[in-house]
GROMACS .gro file of C-alpha atoms in nm:
model
   93
    1UNK     CA    1  -3.634   0.069  -0.237
    2UNK     CA    2  -3.312   0.068  -0.415
    3UNK     CA    3  -3.167   0.054  -0.777
    4UNK     CA    4  -3.004   0.047  -1.124
    5UNK     CA    5  -3.104   0.232  -1.374
    6UNK     CA    6  -2.879   0.063  -1.669
    7UNK     CA    7  -2.937   0.163  -2.071
    8UNK     CA    8  -2.848  -0.069  -2.342
    9UNK     CA    9  -2.804   0.114  -2.550
   10UNK     CA   10  -2.491   0.275  -2.440
   11UNK     CA   11  -2.116   0.311  -2.572
   12UNK     CA   12  -2.029  -0.093  -2.529
   13UNK     CA   13  -1.644  -0.108  -2.378
   14UNK     CA   14  -1.507  -0.230  -2.138
   15UNK     CA   15  -1.575   0.104  -1.890
   16UNK     CA   16  -1.943   0.083  -1.930
   17UNK     CA   17  -1.937  -0.242  -1.885
   18UNK     CA   18  -1.729  -0.241  -1.568
   19UNK     CA   19  -1.902   0.004  -1.471
   20UNK     CA   20  -2.210  -0.182  -1.563
   21UNK     CA   21  -2.162  -0.479  -1.352
   22UNK     CA   22  -2.002  -0.257  -1.037
   23UNK     CA   23  -2.375  -0.115  -0.997
   24UNK     CA   24  -2.498  -0.495  -1.038
   25UNK     CA   25  -2.310  -0.636  -0.787
   26UNK     CA   26  -2.312  -0.318  -0.499
   27UNK     CA   27  -2.612  -0.089  -0.627
   28UNK     CA   28  -2.804  -0.294  -0.339
   29UNK     CA   29  -2.517  -0.219  -0.076
   30UNK     CA   30  -2.243  -0.342   0.070
   31UNK     CA   31  -2.289  -0.671   0.202
   32UNK     CA   32  -1.931  -0.826   0.233
   33UNK     CA   33  -1.957  -1.081  -0.086
   34UNK     CA   34  -1.677  -1.288  -0.136
   35UNK     CA   35  -1.825  -1.192  -0.598
   36UNK     CA   36  -1.873  -0.774  -0.461
   37UNK     CA   37  -1.578  -0.766  -0.222
   38UNK     CA   38  -1.355  -0.977  -0.525
   39UNK     CA   39  -1.526  -0.727  -0.760
   40UNK     CA   40  -1.378  -0.423  -0.590
   41UNK     CA   41  -1.036  -0.554  -0.541
   42UNK     CA   42  -1.013  -0.618  -0.882
   43UNK     CA   43  -1.027  -0.301  -1.017
   44UNK     CA   44  -0.978  -0.120  -0.834
   45UNK     CA   45  -0.639   0.036  -0.752
   46UNK     CA   46  -0.451   0.045  -0.457
   47UNK     CA   47  -0.403   0.478  -0.585
   48UNK     CA   48  -0.743   0.520  -0.723
   49UNK     CA   49  -0.883   0.839  -0.510
   50UNK     CA   50  -1.204   0.781  -0.367
   51UNK     CA   51  -1.374   1.076  -0.132
   52UNK     CA   52  -1.000   1.218  -0.038
   53UNK     CA   53  -0.929   0.758   0.068
   54UNK     CA   54  -0.745   0.543  -0.168
   55UNK     CA   55  -0.770   0.200  -0.290
   56UNK     CA   56  -1.106  -0.027  -0.232
   57UNK     CA   57  -1.106  -0.028   0.099
   58UNK     CA   58  -1.289   0.346   0.054
   59UNK     CA   59  -1.527   0.261  -0.178
   60UNK     CA   60  -1.654  -0.100   0.049
   61UNK     CA   61  -1.647   0.188   0.366
   62UNK     CA   62  -1.881   0.387   0.126
   63UNK     CA   63  -2.065   0.164   0.065
   64UNK     CA   64  -2.128   0.062   0.494
   65UNK     CA   65  -2.176   0.379   0.585
   66UNK     CA   66  -2.457   0.472   0.302
   67UNK     CA   67  -2.615   0.175   0.481
   68UNK     CA   68  -2.721   0.352   0.766
   69UNK     CA   69  -2.928   0.594   0.594
   70UNK     CA   70  -3.169   0.352   0.462
   71UNK     CA   71  -3.339   0.312   0.113
   72UNK     CA   72  -3.062   0.511  -0.183
   73UNK     CA   73  -3.193   0.508  -0.537
   74UNK     CA   74  -2.794   0.436  -0.747
   75UNK     CA   75  -2.784   0.554  -1.112
   76UNK     CA   76  -2.570   0.491  -1.387
   77UNK     CA   77  -2.577   0.741  -1.691
   78UNK     CA   78  -2.323   0.796  -1.955
   79UNK     CA   79  -2.245   1.205  -1.978
   80UNK     CA   80  -2.032   1.247  -2.368
   81UNK     CA   81  -1.810   1.570  -2.257
   82UNK     CA   82  -1.496   1.667  -2.395
   83UNK     CA   83  -1.353   1.309  -2.294
   84UNK     CA   84  -1.575   1.015  -2.134
   85UNK     CA   85  -1.671   0.992  -1.843
   86UNK     CA   86  -1.878   0.812  -1.684
   87UNK     CA   87  -2.124   0.943  -1.397
   88UNK     CA   88  -2.252   0.767  -1.128
   89UNK     CA   89  -2.520   0.974  -0.908
   90UNK     CA   90  -2.723   0.834  -0.531
   91UNK     CA   91  -2.987   0.983  -0.554
   92UNK     CA   92  -3.253   1.042  -0.199
   93UNK     CA   93  -3.509   0.765  -0.161
   0.00000   0.00000   0.00000
């Protein structure tokens, strides 16, 4: 079973809402739906680094790769540091 855990009491800002929407659409794997592809392409700049590769295609490739391993739990949590950061963790099922 894959799950997305979102705390409703988290800070309400654009970064958090964008991350929540990302995990809502993709938290159960990438199924190449128009909603998923459009969201990732709209929200990820071409120069964003993800696992030493660039752009939205790197993220989509990662999710396709993760489907090979079956069930993955995806957890999203707000982590306050010196600035603001968002941490998305993939945990073994």
